[in-house]
Short mmCIF file of C-alpha atoms in Angstrom, two decimals:
data_model
loop_
_atom_site.label_atom_id
_atom_site.label_comp_id
_atom_site.label_asym_id
_atom_site.label_seq_id
_atom_site.Cartn_x
_atom_site.Cartn_y
_atom_site.Cartn_z
CA MET A 62 152.77 34.65 121.99
CA ALA A 63 154.21 35.69 118.93
CA THR A 64 154.77 39.56 118.11
CA SER A 65 152.59 40.68 115.28
CA SER A 66 154.23 42.97 112.55
CA LEU A 67 153.84 46.75 113.14
CA LYS A 68 153.02 47.25 109.70
CA LYS A 69 150.17 44.66 109.82
CA ASN A 70 149.04 45.84 113.11
CA ALA A 71 148.99 49.64 111.54
CA PHE A 72 147.02 48.27 108.70
CA TYR A 73 144.09 46.74 110.65
CA SER A 74 144.18 49.59 112.99
CA VAL A 75 143.79 51.94 109.93
CA LEU A 76 141.27 49.64 108.52
CA LYS A 77 138.99 49.65 111.43
CA ALA A 78 139.47 53.44 111.78
CA PHE A 79 138.42 53.68 108.20
CA MET A 80 135.35 51.62 108.98
CA ASN A 81 134.60 53.83 111.74
CA ILE A 82 134.60 56.66 109.24
CA ALA A 83 132.76 55.15 106.52
CA PHE A 84 130.16 53.75 108.75
CA PRO A 85 128.97 57.45 109.99
CA VAL A 86 129.32 58.61 106.33
CA ILE A 87 126.53 56.25 105.59
CA THR A 88 124.42 56.69 108.61
CA PHE A 89 124.93 60.26 109.62
CA PRO A 90 123.45 61.80 106.42
CA TYR A 91 120.38 59.67 106.65
CA ALA A 92 119.86 60.20 110.53
CA SER A 93 120.46 63.63 110.52
CA ARG A 94 118.01 64.47 107.67
CA ILE A 95 115.27 61.92 109.28
CA LEU A 96 115.50 63.40 112.68
CA GLY A 97 116.50 66.86 112.37
CA PRO A 98 118.89 69.19 114.42
CA GLU A 99 116.85 69.33 117.31
CA ALA A 100 116.29 65.31 117.83
CA MET A 101 120.00 64.62 117.03
CA GLY A 102 120.81 67.36 119.70
CA LYS A 103 118.83 65.55 122.29
CA VAL A 104 120.62 61.94 121.64
CA ASN A 105 124.00 63.57 121.21
CA PHE A 106 123.43 65.65 124.57
CA SER A 107 122.48 62.29 126.37
CA ASN A 108 125.54 60.37 125.02
CA SER A 109 127.78 63.22 126.36
CA VAL A 110 125.98 63.06 129.71
CA VAL A 111 126.50 59.18 129.95
CA SER A 112 130.18 59.41 128.72
CA TYR A 113 131.08 60.70 132.02
CA PHE A 114 129.58 57.68 133.53
CA LEU A 115 131.61 55.79 131.18
CA MET A 116 134.71 57.47 132.45
CA ILE A 117 134.00 56.68 135.93
CA ALA A 118 133.26 52.93 135.07
CA GLY A 119 136.20 52.63 132.89
CA LEU A 120 138.69 54.35 135.65
CA GLY A 121 141.07 55.40 132.87
CA VAL A 122 142.70 52.10 133.01
CA GLY A 123 143.38 51.79 129.55
CA GLY A 124 146.68 53.21 129.00
CA TYR A 125 148.08 51.75 132.07
CA ALA A 126 146.59 48.35 131.34
CA VAL A 127 147.98 48.50 127.62
CA ARG A 128 151.52 49.24 128.85
CA GLU A 129 151.66 46.63 131.73
CA ALA A 130 149.87 43.99 130.02
CA ALA A 131 152.27 44.46 126.72
CA LYS A 132 155.16 43.81 129.47
CA ARG A 133 153.45 40.39 130.33
CA HIS A 134 152.78 39.64 126.54
CA ASP A 135 155.05 36.47 126.82
CA ASP A 136 153.95 35.19 130.18
CA LYS A 137 150.33 33.80 130.30
CA GLU A 138 150.15 33.21 133.93
CA ALA A 139 151.23 36.84 134.71
CA LEU A 140 148.99 37.98 131.99
CA SER A 141 146.01 36.22 133.53
CA LYS A 142 146.63 37.48 137.17
CA PHE A 143 146.90 41.07 135.73
CA VAL A 144 143.68 40.80 133.72
CA LYS A 145 141.93 39.29 136.57
CA GLU A 146 143.12 42.33 139.18
CA ILE A 147 142.38 44.95 136.66
CA LEU A 148 138.67 43.32 135.90
CA PHE A 149 137.98 43.49 139.81
CA ILE A 150 138.92 47.14 140.18
CA ASN A 151 137.02 47.92 136.95
CA GLY A 152 133.85 45.98 138.39
CA LEU A 153 133.78 47.98 141.48
CA SER A 154 134.14 51.21 139.58
CA THR A 155 131.35 50.06 137.13
CA LEU A 156 129.21 49.63 140.19
CA ILE A 157 129.86 53.14 141.78
CA SER A 158 129.42 54.56 138.53
CA TYR A 159 125.89 53.22 137.65
CA LEU A 160 124.88 53.91 141.36
CA VAL A 161 125.75 57.72 140.81
CA PHE A 162 124.34 57.56 137.42
CA ILE A 163 120.97 56.63 138.89
CA CYS A 164 121.09 58.99 141.61
CA THR A 165 121.77 61.82 139.16
CA ILE A 166 118.95 61.33 136.53
CA LEU A 167 116.61 61.27 139.60
CA LEU A 168 117.83 64.52 141.06
CA VAL A 169 118.70 66.56 138.25
CA PRO A 170 115.77 68.56 136.89
CA LYS A 171 117.62 69.50 133.57
CA LEU A 172 118.01 65.66 133.11
CA PHE A 173 114.24 65.03 133.51
CA PRO A 174 113.07 65.44 129.63
CA TYR A 175 116.30 63.09 128.43
CA ARG A 176 115.69 60.00 131.34
CA SER A 177 114.52 57.59 128.40
CA LEU A 178 117.28 58.41 126.29
CA LEU A 179 119.72 58.32 129.13
CA ILE A 180 118.79 54.76 130.27
CA ILE A 181 119.16 53.40 126.80
CA CYS A 182 122.47 55.13 126.17
CA SER A 183 123.77 53.85 129.67
CA LEU A 184 123.82 50.42 128.84
CA LYS A 185 127.25 51.03 127.64
CA ILE A 186 128.26 51.49 131.35
CA LEU A 187 127.35 48.12 132.23
CA PHE A 188 129.41 46.68 129.42
CA THR A 189 132.40 48.76 129.88
CA THR A 190 134.12 46.45 132.32
CA LEU A 191 133.69 43.25 130.16
CA GLY A 192 135.10 45.12 126.89
CA LEU A 193 138.70 44.51 127.47
CA ASP A 194 139.83 46.67 124.45
CA TRP A 195 142.91 47.35 126.29
CA LEU A 196 143.86 43.61 126.34
CA TYR A 197 143.76 43.27 122.51
CA THR A 198 145.67 46.30 121.97
CA ALA A 199 148.40 45.05 124.32
CA LEU A 200 148.34 41.75 122.41
CA GLU A 201 148.40 43.40 119.17
CA LYS A 202 145.36 41.60 118.15
CA PHE A 203 144.14 44.09 115.58
CA ARG A 204 142.81 41.73 112.99
CA TYR A 205 140.21 40.11 115.32
CA VAL A 206 139.31 43.63 116.61
CA THR A 207 138.75 45.04 113.09
CA ILE A 208 136.57 41.80 111.98
CA ARG A 209 134.38 42.04 115.14
CA SER A 210 134.03 45.72 114.34
CA PHE A 211 132.92 45.12 111.05
CA CYS A 212 130.24 42.43 111.87
CA PHE A 213 128.56 44.63 114.85
CA GLN A 214 128.58 47.65 112.43
CA ILE A 215 126.53 45.79 109.93
CA LEU A 216 124.05 44.85 112.34
CA SER A 217 123.54 48.18 113.46
CA LEU A 218 123.30 49.50 110.28
CA ILE A 219 120.57 47.10 109.33
CA PHE A 220 118.79 48.19 112.52
CA LEU A 221 119.27 51.89 111.34
CA PHE A 222 117.44 51.67 108.04
CA ALA A 223 114.64 49.03 109.46
CA PHE A 224 113.47 51.18 112.79
CA VAL A 225 114.61 54.89 112.20
CA ARG A 226 112.04 56.23 109.75
CA SER A 227 110.83 59.36 110.93
CA ASP A 228 111.50 62.68 113.22
CA SER A 229 109.99 60.56 116.16
CA SER A 230 112.34 57.82 115.97
CA VAL A 231 114.74 59.25 118.67
CA ILE A 232 114.74 56.23 120.91
CA ALA A 233 115.25 54.01 117.93
CA TYR A 234 118.15 55.87 116.93
CA ALA A 235 119.53 55.87 120.68
CA ILE A 236 119.32 51.97 120.59
CA PHE A 237 121.15 52.04 117.29
CA GLY A 238 123.91 53.91 118.82
CA ILE A 239 124.55 51.14 121.39
CA ILE A 240 124.16 47.97 119.22
CA SER A 241 127.91 48.09 117.91
CA ALA A 242 129.37 48.97 121.36
CA VAL A 243 127.71 46.78 123.82
CA GLY A 244 127.88 43.89 121.06
CA SER A 245 131.65 43.98 120.61
CA LYS A 246 132.27 44.12 124.36
CA ILE A 247 130.35 41.01 125.20
CA PHE A 248 132.08 39.27 122.34
CA ASN A 249 135.61 40.66 123.66
CA PHE A 250 135.15 38.90 126.81
CA ILE A 251 134.17 35.70 125.50
CA HIS A 252 137.22 35.64 123.10
CA SER A 253 139.47 36.63 125.68
CA ARG A 254 139.42 32.92 127.09
CA LYS A 255 141.65 32.31 124.48
CA TYR A 256 144.57 34.13 125.93
CA ILE A 257 143.44 34.53 129.59
CA CYS A 258 143.12 31.64 132.04
CA TYR A 259 140.30 32.91 134.61
CA SER A 260 140.33 29.59 136.53
CA LEU A 261 143.93 29.98 137.44
CA LYS A 262 144.77 30.44 141.29
CA THR A 263 147.03 32.97 141.82
CA ASP A 264 147.88 35.73 144.49
CA PHE A 265 145.42 38.27 144.02
CA HIS A 266 146.56 42.11 144.50
CA PRO A 267 144.40 44.47 142.76
CA SER A 268 145.57 47.20 144.96
CA ASP A 269 149.06 47.20 143.56
CA HIS A 270 147.76 49.08 140.54
CA LEU A 271 145.74 51.62 142.20
CA ARG A 272 148.66 54.42 142.65
CA SER A 273 149.20 54.24 138.71
CA ILE A 274 145.40 53.85 137.83
CA ILE A 275 144.92 57.03 139.84
CA VAL A 276 147.17 58.95 137.59
CA PHE A 277 145.50 57.49 134.50
CA THR A 278 142.25 58.25 135.79
CA GLY A 279 143.18 61.82 136.02
CA MET A 280 144.32 61.89 132.49
CA SER A 281 140.98 60.12 131.41
CA PHE A 282 138.75 62.63 133.30
CA VAL A 283 140.28 65.66 132.19
CA THR A 284 140.58 64.43 128.58
CA SER A 285 136.88 63.70 128.78
CA VAL A 286 136.21 67.35 129.87
CA TYR A 287 137.22 69.00 126.90
CA THR A 288 136.42 66.14 124.43
CA THR A 289 132.86 65.65 125.85
CA LEU A 290 132.00 68.61 128.01
CA ASP A 291 131.69 70.68 124.85
CA THR A 292 128.45 69.00 123.85
CA THR A 293 127.15 69.14 127.36
CA MET A 294 127.77 72.84 127.81
CA VAL A 295 126.15 73.57 124.49
CA GLY A 296 123.23 71.78 125.72
CA ILE A 297 123.20 73.59 129.17
CA LEU A 298 123.91 76.97 127.94
CA SER A 299 122.34 77.04 124.63
CA THR A 300 119.98 74.97 122.79
CA ASP A 301 119.29 71.42 121.34
CA SER A 302 119.56 72.75 117.83
CA GLN A 303 123.06 74.39 118.64
CA VAL A 304 124.15 70.79 119.81
CA GLY A 305 122.84 69.67 116.70
CA TYR A 306 124.89 72.08 114.56
CA TYR A 307 127.87 71.48 116.84
CA SER A 308 127.71 67.61 116.28
CA ALA A 309 127.37 68.25 112.51
CA ALA A 310 130.26 70.27 112.52
CA THR A 311 132.71 68.12 114.52
CA LYS A 312 131.68 64.81 113.05
CA LEU A 313 134.08 64.80 110.48
CA ASN A 314 136.77 66.55 112.13
CA HIS A 315 136.50 63.64 114.76
CA MET A 316 136.37 60.70 112.01
CA ILE A 317 139.61 62.03 110.67
CA VAL A 318 141.25 62.34 113.77
CA SER A 319 140.10 58.78 114.60
CA LEU A 320 141.76 57.58 111.13
CA LEU A 321 145.23 59.50 112.16
CA ASN A 322 145.10 58.17 115.73
CA ALA A 323 144.55 54.72 114.48
CA LEU A 324 148.06 55.12 112.71
CA THR A 325 149.63 55.39 116.07
CA GLY A 326 147.39 53.55 118.24
CA VAL A 327 149.47 50.63 117.96
CA LEU A 328 152.76 52.27 119.31
CA LEU A 329 152.34 52.06 122.72
CA PRO A 330 152.59 48.04 123.20
CA ARG A 331 155.78 48.23 120.96
CA LEU A 332 157.20 51.37 122.61
CA SER A 333 156.83 49.56 126.14
CA GLN A 334 158.59 46.52 124.75
CA TYR A 335 161.58 48.44 123.22
CA LEU A 336 162.07 50.39 126.49
CA LYS A 337 161.83 46.89 128.49
CA LYS A 338 164.24 45.55 126.32
CA LYS A 339 166.46 48.80 126.37
CA GLU A 340 166.27 49.10 122.61
CA ASN A 341 166.41 52.86 122.86
CA MET A 342 167.43 53.48 119.30
CA LYS A 343 164.61 51.77 117.79
CA PHE A 344 162.45 53.74 120.52
CA THR A 345 163.46 57.00 119.18
CA GLU A 346 163.47 55.99 115.51
CA LEU A 347 159.76 54.93 115.83
CA SER A 348 158.65 58.04 117.73
CA GLN A 349 160.32 60.60 115.18
CA LYS A 350 158.79 58.34 112.26
CA SER A 351 155.52 58.73 113.57
CA PHE A 352 155.45 62.38 114.39
CA SER A 353 156.55 63.07 110.64
CA ILE A 354 154.02 60.94 108.93
CA ILE A 355 151.13 62.50 111.14
CA MET A 356 152.44 66.06 110.08
CA LEU A 357 152.57 64.87 106.55
CA LEU A 358 148.76 64.01 106.51
CA SER A 359 147.19 66.16 109.32
CA ILE A 360 148.28 69.52 107.81
CA PRO A 361 146.85 68.89 104.29
CA LEU A 362 143.59 67.19 105.81
CA ALA A 363 142.81 70.16 108.09
CA THR A 364 143.38 72.56 105.19
CA GLY A 365 141.07 70.51 102.94
CA LEU A 366 138.51 70.07 105.60
CA PHE A 367 138.40 74.17 106.11
CA LEU A 368 138.04 74.80 102.35
CA PHE A 369 135.24 72.16 101.41
CA ALA A 370 133.42 72.87 104.84
CA LYS A 371 130.21 74.40 103.13
CA PRO A 372 130.08 71.54 100.60
CA LEU A 373 130.63 68.89 103.23
CA VAL A 374 127.97 70.09 105.49
CA LEU A 375 125.53 70.13 102.90
CA LEU A 376 126.30 66.82 101.44
CA PHE A 377 126.40 64.95 104.89
CA SER A 378 123.84 66.98 106.71
CA GLY A 379 121.84 68.91 104.49
CA ASP A 380 120.81 72.79 104.16
CA LYS A 381 119.24 72.82 107.61
CA TYR A 382 122.61 72.67 108.90
CA ILE A 383 124.40 75.54 107.07
CA PRO A 384 125.06 77.50 110.61
CA ALA A 385 127.48 74.38 111.26
CA VAL A 386 129.82 75.63 108.39
CA ILE A 387 131.61 77.97 110.51
CA THR A 388 131.92 76.13 113.28
CA MET A 389 133.39 73.31 111.18
CA GLN A 390 136.14 75.86 110.04
CA ILE A 391 136.85 77.16 113.20
CA ILE A 392 137.54 73.58 114.70
CA THR A 393 139.62 72.10 111.71
CA PRO A 394 142.95 72.84 113.57
CA ILE A 395 142.43 69.87 116.02
CA ILE A 396 143.02 67.63 113.22
CA PHE A 397 146.74 68.45 113.63
CA PHE A 398 146.70 69.00 117.31
CA ILE A 399 144.89 65.92 118.62
CA PRO A 400 147.02 63.37 116.64
CA LEU A 401 150.35 64.89 117.88
CA ALA A 402 149.04 64.79 121.45
CA ASN A 403 148.10 61.22 120.98
CA ILE A 404 151.63 60.37 119.94
CA THR A 405 153.23 62.45 123.07
CA GLY A 406 150.65 62.26 125.86
CA THR A 407 149.30 58.74 125.41
CA GLN A 408 151.91 56.82 123.49
CA ILE A 409 155.54 58.05 124.32
CA LEU A 410 155.05 59.78 127.83
CA PRO A 411 153.28 56.91 129.26
CA ALA A 412 155.88 54.38 127.62
CA LEU A 413 158.40 56.42 129.45
CA ASN A 414 156.49 56.20 132.45
CA LYS A 415 155.92 60.08 132.72
CA GLU A 416 152.30 59.99 132.20
CA LYS A 417 152.10 62.58 135.01
CA ILE A 418 153.29 65.46 132.63
CA SER A 419 150.56 64.25 130.34
CA LEU A 420 148.26 64.55 133.37
CA CYS A 421 149.31 68.26 134.03
CA SER A 422 148.83 69.22 130.26
CA TYR A 423 145.36 67.69 130.27
CA ILE A 424 144.67 69.73 133.34
CA THR A 425 145.64 73.03 131.91
CA GLY A 426 143.73 72.20 128.77
CA ALA A 427 140.78 71.26 130.67
CA SER A 428 140.62 74.52 132.65
CA LEU A 429 141.06 76.56 129.66
CA ASN A 430 138.32 74.85 127.77
CA ILE A 431 135.75 75.38 130.55
CA ILE A 432 136.59 78.99 131.06
CA CYS A 433 136.40 79.62 127.36
CA ASN A 434 132.99 77.77 127.15
CA LEU A 435 131.72 79.85 129.89
CA LEU A 436 132.72 82.80 128.19
CA LEU A 437 131.93 81.98 124.58
CA ILE A 438 129.02 79.79 124.45
CA PRO A 439 126.14 81.91 125.72
CA LYS A 440 127.02 84.34 123.06
CA TYR A 441 128.60 82.40 119.94
CA GLY A 442 126.80 78.94 120.67
CA ALA A 443 128.21 76.06 119.04
CA SER A 444 131.13 78.04 117.23
CA GLY A 445 132.10 79.38 121.01
CA ALA A 446 132.78 75.64 121.97
CA ALA A 447 134.90 75.20 118.80
CA ILE A 448 137.00 78.01 119.73
CA GLY A 449 137.46 76.66 123.16
CA THR A 450 138.43 73.09 121.84
CA VAL A 451 141.08 74.65 119.51
CA ILE A 452 142.62 76.68 122.51
CA ALA A 453 142.61 73.58 124.74
CA GLU A 454 144.03 71.17 122.42
CA SER A 455 146.70 73.42 120.97
CA THR A 456 147.84 74.07 124.55
CA VAL A 457 147.98 70.52 125.46
CA THR A 458 149.89 69.55 122.58
CA LEU A 459 152.36 72.55 123.16
CA ILE A 460 153.16 71.40 126.68
CA GLN A 461 153.90 67.96 125.89
CA ILE A 462 156.18 68.71 123.05
CA ILE A 463 157.97 71.14 125.33
CA HIS A 464 158.70 68.44 127.55
CA LEU A 465 159.70 66.16 124.83
CA ARG A 466 161.75 68.58 122.57
CA LYS A 467 165.25 67.27 123.67
CA ALA A 468 164.24 63.30 123.74
CA VAL A 469 162.35 63.15 120.19
CA PHE A 470 162.37 66.29 118.35
CA THR A 471 165.11 67.12 115.97
CA ILE A 472 166.11 69.37 112.85
CA GLU A 473 164.70 66.39 110.66
CA ILE A 474 161.39 66.65 111.92
CA LEU A 475 161.02 70.31 111.51
CA PHE A 476 162.18 70.48 108.17
CA ASN A 477 159.50 67.65 107.56
CA LEU A 478 156.98 70.34 108.97
CA PHE A 479 158.22 72.93 106.77
CA GLN A 480 157.92 70.78 103.61
CA ALA A 481 154.49 69.50 104.75
CA VAL A 482 153.31 73.30 105.24
CA PHE A 483 154.85 74.39 102.10
CA ALA A 484 152.97 71.64 100.03
CA THR A 485 149.68 72.39 101.63
CA SER A 486 149.97 75.96 100.92
CA VAL A 487 150.35 75.37 97.01
CA MET A 488 147.45 72.85 97.18
CA ALA A 489 145.26 75.15 99.13
CA VAL A 490 145.62 78.14 96.67
CA ILE A 491 144.78 76.24 93.93
CA LEU A 492 141.75 74.47 95.60
CA TYR A 493 140.42 77.84 96.49
CA PHE A 494 140.47 79.01 92.82
CA TYR A 495 138.70 75.82 91.83
CA ILE A 496 136.00 75.70 94.28
CA SER A 497 135.19 79.46 93.29
CA LEU A 498 134.94 78.68 89.71
CA THR A 499 132.19 75.77 90.33
CA SER A 500 129.05 75.45 91.63
CA SER A 501 128.12 71.80 92.32
CA ILE A 502 128.95 70.35 95.63
CA TYR A 503 129.65 67.11 94.13
CA VAL A 504 131.91 68.42 91.57
CA GLN A 505 133.65 70.59 94.26
CA LEU A 506 134.09 67.80 96.55
CA PHE A 507 135.15 64.85 94.23
CA GLY A 508 136.98 66.88 91.65
CA GLY A 509 138.66 69.09 94.48
CA THR A 510 139.69 66.02 96.42
CA LEU A 511 141.57 64.29 93.37
CA ILE A 512 143.06 67.50 92.74
CA GLY A 513 144.45 68.33 96.08
CA ILE A 514 145.93 64.65 96.33
CA LEU A 515 147.68 65.24 93.18
CA ILE A 516 149.01 68.63 93.77
CA TYR A 517 150.09 67.85 97.37
CA ALA A 518 151.72 64.59 96.11
CA LEU A 519 153.79 66.44 93.31
CA ILE A 520 155.04 68.86 95.54
CA LEU A 521 156.36 66.39 97.84
CA ARG A 522 157.82 64.70 94.94
CA ILE A 523 159.39 68.00 93.51
CA ILE A 524 160.82 68.88 97.17
CA LYS A 525 162.05 65.11 97.64
CA ASN A 526 160.25 64.70 100.90
CA LYS A 527 162.02 61.88 102.56
CA TYR A 528 158.75 59.97 103.91
CA PHE A 529 156.80 60.56 100.84
CA ILE A 530 159.45 58.82 98.70
CA GLU A 531 159.94 55.83 101.14
CA THR A 532 156.16 55.06 101.09
CA VAL A 533 156.01 55.30 97.11
CA ASN A 534 159.15 53.19 96.80
CA SER A 535 157.69 50.91 99.45
CA MET A 536 154.61 50.41 97.29
CA LEU A 537 156.37 50.23 94.03
CA LEU A 538 158.42 47.17 95.45
CA LYS A 539 155.31 45.22 96.83
CA ARG A 540 154.01 45.41 93.14
CA ASN A 541 156.97 44.18 91.87
#
């Protein structure tokens, strides 16, 4: 199979992530105003519970499957054999997951009021196996994935405006949340026959993958603990309204993180191919460039979100969600930490077959997150969960960076970090005074965004940041 351009892959991956951001920008303000904090909290709590069973069904094979499928990129027979073995393993895990899920909603009293929502949201579990998202990442078919996602997002958007019309439309809103995911996974499986021969008769040895999958499953589990457990624990230790505030506060943060992760999400198959071909120099160059670009983007984005927290909450959620402002400000550092950890923990370390280091870092982060949540959520609600998340994510990133400091990190990367911090500091001071002099949230957001971008770009140009100049020159060359 032909290898796609890395730039095109990144473009489609970022475009998909951008659509995933634009989509909630349209839907979340509408839904949050129609349903209110309590109803939104119920749906988000239900989704957080289902996510654990999704994790069991998925078994954490994504990272492992991407790496191994990428190695079989040019051998259809070997790839077909591998895909069928992974599907068999995932099929068993999905069956077990759904059986445990049914027992849970029948036996846990806390979940009785949420049964209808849980059953609807659980449809995602059934289709996890068929999704094969990892296959399209390994084959670098980002164009197909982007187009497919857009089509189902449009369908779910139509459903939202047609059926979610009042604060009693909780069930309809839950259905809206599964249309895109379930439809995409069905089409993934149908389309996969273009690359996989399911009728091919070969030796069948799914047990060969279990040892590595166990490690990736551990990574998936502990990552879910401090990415999803927050919402669950807020629901258990606090109120549905606090869950609603937490969801409103973290929505934009997670959308920006998704966009940044999309830039690096195309790396694992290419890094694995470089290592297989022993092209170590290309591996190092690509890793270092990814770090530098993420730093240049994440630091000003996190700072901007902190400064614009209040007008963003008012714009996207309404004045009922004002308590979410402080929570949003507390959690903004994850915009810096998570994308860096995505490069180190899910891209570079697995490509180097050092996923056990990632697992240890995630276990440490998850443990800290649980302890912080137990101590802080009863007193501080959503803000307590935000503090725990920041502590966990920063710890995970630090552990992974320490292990890779000699292999990847250089003086050039540290200098790039210094330049990003300096340019962001200048931008932040100017934006702070601009916000204090304006009262309209629209003027603050749109005018402030434009001013922030111009100031940040100007400072990077003045201090001659290498990657900024390379990007501008590349754009000018394409125009000419």
